């Protein structure tokens, strides 16, 4: 029961808190933001970039897109929408369809370096579960990701 409660706490913590316009970006825009975040880390270093990723008025917010950064243990280093979850661990987080999506992100980054993870997540516009896809990429010892509602063809 505690594990289930922790999963929903992590899920709820990741939900956008404002979706007034219900204007969602697409998966390719999410991928492009990951590429920009990777370049930002290269340009200014991880410590500065992590702070920039959490600046709601900054360059790493676009409609429902924001950057999240994990390490290979599932610890959250940055979360653009919810900076209060930085320092938490999402390794046991499960989506509505029972997938351990953080574990999938870690495995993908370790084995392939980058790619897409699809899972069910609460759409903040409708309040219903919907398909969400995150593009994640290994950047040194970190995993940089951005998620969008919808699916991708792989």
mmCIF file of C-alpha atoms in Angstrom:
data_model
loop_
_atom_site.group_PDB
_atom_site.id
_atom_site.type_symbol
_atom_site.label_atom_id
_atom_site.label_comp_id
_atom_site.label_asym_id
_atom_site.label_seq_id
_atom_site.Cartn_x
_atom_site.Cartn_y
_atom_site.Cartn_z
ATOM 1 C CA UNK A 1 0.000 0.000 0.000
ATOM 2 C CA UNK A 2 2.864 2.383 0.829
ATOM 3 C CA UNK A 3 4.427 1.633 -2.572
ATOM 4 C CA UNK A 4 1.153 2.433 -4.343
ATOM 5 C CA UNK A 5 0.800 5.675 -2.392
ATOM 6 C CA UNK A 6 4.377 6.658 -3.244
ATOM 7 C CA UNK A 7 3.746 5.928 -6.923
ATOM 8 C CA UNK A 8 0.722 8.195 -7.021
ATOM 9 C CA UNK A 9 2.592 10.863 -5.039
ATOM 10 C CA UNK A 10 5.364 10.846 -7.651
ATOM 11 C CA UNK A 11 2.795 10.888 -10.452
ATOM 12 C CA UNK A 12 0.887 13.754 -8.894
ATOM 13 C CA UNK A 13 4.085 15.685 -8.281
ATOM 14 C CA UNK A 14 4.885 15.510 -11.984
ATOM 15 C CA UNK A 15 1.528 16.824 -13.165
ATOM 16 C CA UNK A 16 1.382 20.258 -14.697
ATOM 17 C CA UNK A 17 -0.418 22.579 -12.323
ATOM 18 C CA UNK A 18 -1.704 24.953 -15.003
ATOM 19 C CA UNK A 19 -3.111 23.959 -18.366
ATOM 20 C CA UNK A 20 -5.454 26.835 -19.079
ATOM 21 C CA UNK A 21 -5.145 26.782 -22.841
ATOM 22 C CA UNK A 22 -4.938 23.018 -23.320
ATOM 23 C CA UNK A 23 -2.296 23.673 -25.941
ATOM 24 C CA UNK A 24 0.054 20.737 -26.111
ATOM 25 C CA UNK A 25 3.334 20.419 -27.951
ATOM 26 C CA UNK A 26 4.163 17.332 -29.951
ATOM 27 C CA UNK A 27 6.733 14.616 -29.409
ATOM 28 C CA UNK A 28 9.187 16.031 -31.952
ATOM 29 C CA UNK A 29 9.141 19.337 -30.079
ATOM 30 C CA UNK A 30 9.920 17.422 -26.882
ATOM 31 C CA UNK A 31 12.904 15.789 -28.578
ATOM 32 C CA UNK A 32 14.141 19.157 -29.826
ATOM 33 C CA UNK A 33 13.969 20.556 -26.291
ATOM 34 C CA UNK A 34 16.089 17.655 -25.003
ATOM 35 C CA UNK A 35 18.680 18.464 -27.664
ATOM 36 C CA UNK A 36 18.684 22.126 -26.597
ATOM 37 C CA UNK A 37 19.034 21.100 -22.948
ATOM 38 C CA UNK A 38 21.966 18.851 -23.805
ATOM 39 C CA UNK A 39 23.661 21.746 -25.595
ATOM 40 C CA UNK A 40 22.987 24.042 -22.644
ATOM 41 C CA UNK A 41 24.700 21.600 -20.294
ATOM 42 C CA UNK A 42 27.699 21.524 -22.654
ATOM 43 C CA UNK A 43 27.775 25.334 -22.848
ATOM 44 C CA UNK A 44 27.394 26.328 -19.178
ATOM 45 C CA UNK A 45 27.858 23.127 -17.174
ATOM 46 C CA UNK A 46 25.341 20.934 -15.425
ATOM 47 C CA UNK A 47 24.995 22.961 -12.237
ATOM 48 C CA UNK A 48 23.996 26.174 -14.029
ATOM 49 C CA UNK A 49 21.847 24.375 -16.593
ATOM 50 C CA UNK A 50 19.907 22.467 -13.922
ATOM 51 C CA UNK A 51 18.876 25.757 -12.328
ATOM 52 C CA UNK A 52 17.904 27.186 -15.708
ATOM 53 C CA UNK A 53 15.712 24.153 -16.439
ATOM 54 C CA UNK A 54 13.621 25.047 -13.390
ATOM 55 C CA UNK A 55 13.119 28.716 -14.309
ATOM 56 C CA UNK A 56 9.459 28.983 -15.353
ATOM 57 C CA UNK A 57 10.198 32.206 -17.213
ATOM 58 C CA UNK A 58 13.185 30.726 -19.013
ATOM 59 C CA UNK A 59 13.923 29.102 -22.330
ATOM 60 C CA UNK A 60 13.078 25.557 -21.284
ATOM 61 C CA UNK A 61 9.307 25.918 -21.013
ATOM 62 C CA UNK A 62 6.986 25.709 -24.012
ATOM 63 C CA UNK A 63 3.281 25.111 -23.454
ATOM 64 C CA UNK A 64 3.242 21.763 -21.599
ATOM 65 C CA UNK A 65 6.924 20.987 -22.250
ATOM 66 C CA UNK A 66 9.559 21.228 -19.533
ATOM 67 C CA UNK A 67 12.851 19.492 -18.838
ATOM 68 C CA UNK A 68 13.365 16.842 -16.180
ATOM 69 C CA UNK A 69 16.737 15.390 -15.226
ATOM 70 C CA UNK A 70 17.371 12.089 -13.455
ATOM 71 C CA UNK A 71 20.429 10.116 -12.512
ATOM 72 C CA UNK A 72 20.856 6.389 -13.056
ATOM 73 C CA UNK A 73 19.482 5.625 -9.592
ATOM 74 C CA UNK A 74 16.216 7.451 -10.327
ATOM 75 C CA UNK A 75 17.021 10.566 -8.298
ATOM 76 C CA UNK A 76 15.484 13.781 -9.609
ATOM 77 C CA UNK A 77 18.092 16.514 -10.246
ATOM 78 C CA UNK A 78 15.794 18.967 -12.006
ATOM 79 C CA UNK A 79 12.097 19.152 -12.750
ATOM 80 C CA UNK A 80 10.976 22.186 -14.673
ATOM 81 C CA UNK A 81 7.414 22.130 -13.500
ATOM 82 C CA UNK A 82 7.879 20.896 -9.944
ATOM 83 C CA UNK A 83 11.207 21.972 -8.454
ATOM 84 C CA UNK A 84 9.919 20.709 -5.105
ATOM 85 C CA UNK A 85 10.465 17.099 -6.264
ATOM 86 C CA UNK A 86 14.192 17.658 -6.775
ATOM 87 C CA UNK A 87 16.004 15.247 -4.480
ATOM 88 C CA UNK A 88 13.211 12.684 -4.523
ATOM 89 C CA UNK A 89 13.564 9.262 -6.100
ATOM 90 C CA UNK A 90 11.148 7.965 -8.724
ATOM 91 C CA UNK A 91 12.634 4.526 -9.347
ATOM 92 C CA UNK A 92 9.428 2.783 -8.223
ATOM 93 C CA UNK A 93 7.034 5.151 -10.012
ATOM 94 C CA UNK A 94 4.386 3.348 -12.030
ATOM 95 C CA UNK A 95 2.119 4.723 -14.718
ATOM 96 C CA UNK A 96 -1.601 4.034 -14.894
ATOM 97 C CA UNK A 97 -0.902 1.010 -17.085
ATOM 98 C CA UNK A 98 1.497 -0.423 -14.482
ATOM 99 C CA UNK A 99 4.748 0.382 -16.259
ATOM 100 C CA UNK A 100 7.784 1.400 -14.242
ATOM 101 C CA UNK A 101 8.451 4.294 -16.575
ATOM 102 C CA UNK A 102 11.439 5.750 -14.688
ATOM 103 C CA UNK A 103 13.118 2.340 -14.735
ATOM 104 C CA UNK A 104 12.410 2.166 -18.480
ATOM 105 C CA UNK A 105 13.971 5.596 -18.970
ATOM 106 C CA UNK A 106 17.083 4.534 -17.080
ATOM 107 C CA UNK A 107 17.432 1.266 -19.008
ATOM 108 C CA UNK A 108 16.971 3.023 -22.337
ATOM 109 C CA UNK A 109 19.579 5.670 -21.522
ATOM 110 C CA UNK A 110 22.040 3.020 -20.284
ATOM 111 C CA UNK A 111 21.583 0.649 -23.209
ATOM 112 C CA UNK A 112 20.850 2.891 -26.192
ATOM 113 C CA UNK A 113 21.870 6.358 -25.077
ATOM 114 C CA UNK A 114 18.539 7.892 -26.089
ATOM 115 C CA UNK A 115 15.020 7.088 -27.154
ATOM 116 C CA UNK A 116 11.313 7.198 -26.407
ATOM 117 C CA UNK A 117 9.397 5.836 -23.412
ATOM 118 C CA UNK A 118 5.622 5.654 -23.752
ATOM 119 C CA UNK A 119 3.271 5.360 -20.782
ATOM 120 C CA UNK A 120 -0.172 6.366 -19.545
ATOM 121 C CA UNK A 121 -0.341 9.584 -17.575
ATOM 122 C CA UNK A 122 -3.039 11.990 -16.414
ATOM 123 C CA UNK A 123 -3.712 14.616 -19.062
ATOM 124 C CA UNK A 124 -4.021 17.872 -17.096
ATOM 125 C CA UNK A 125 -6.478 19.281 -19.621
ATOM 126 C CA UNK A 126 -9.022 16.471 -19.483
ATOM 127 C CA UNK A 127 -8.197 14.866 -16.137
ATOM 128 C CA UNK A 128 -8.238 11.488 -17.909
ATOM 129 C CA UNK A 129 -5.371 9.094 -18.480
ATOM 130 C CA UNK A 130 -3.797 9.510 -21.898
ATOM 131 C CA UNK A 131 -0.752 8.336 -23.802
ATOM 132 C CA UNK A 132 2.364 10.307 -22.964
ATOM 133 C CA UNK A 133 5.781 9.871 -24.469
ATOM 134 C CA UNK A 134 9.085 11.147 -23.142
ATOM 135 C CA UNK A 135 12.266 11.488 -25.114
ATOM 136 C CA UNK A 136 15.227 10.767 -22.856
ATOM 137 C CA UNK A 137 18.926 11.082 -23.541
ATOM 138 C CA UNK A 138 22.035 10.199 -21.608
ATOM 139 C CA UNK A 139 24.126 13.299 -21.016
ATOM 140 C CA UNK A 140 27.200 12.248 -19.060
ATOM 141 C CA UNK A 141 26.027 10.803 -15.751
ATOM 142 C CA UNK A 142 22.540 12.245 -16.153
ATOM 143 C CA UNK A 143 19.372 11.478 -18.088
ATOM 144 C CA UNK A 144 17.695 14.506 -19.647
ATOM 145 C CA UNK A 145 14.069 14.150 -20.690
ATOM 146 C CA UNK A 146 11.024 16.004 -21.944
ATOM 147 C CA UNK A 147 7.558 14.475 -22.290
ATOM 148 C CA UNK A 148 4.619 15.206 -24.566
ATOM 149 C CA UNK A 149 1.119 13.843 -24.889
ATOM 150 C CA UNK A 150 0.637 11.547 -27.857
ATOM 151 C CA UNK A 151 2.624 8.694 -29.331
ATOM 152 C CA UNK A 152 5.570 8.303 -31.670
ATOM 153 C CA UNK A 153 6.203 5.880 -34.501
ATOM 154 C CA UNK A 154 9.301 3.839 -33.790
#
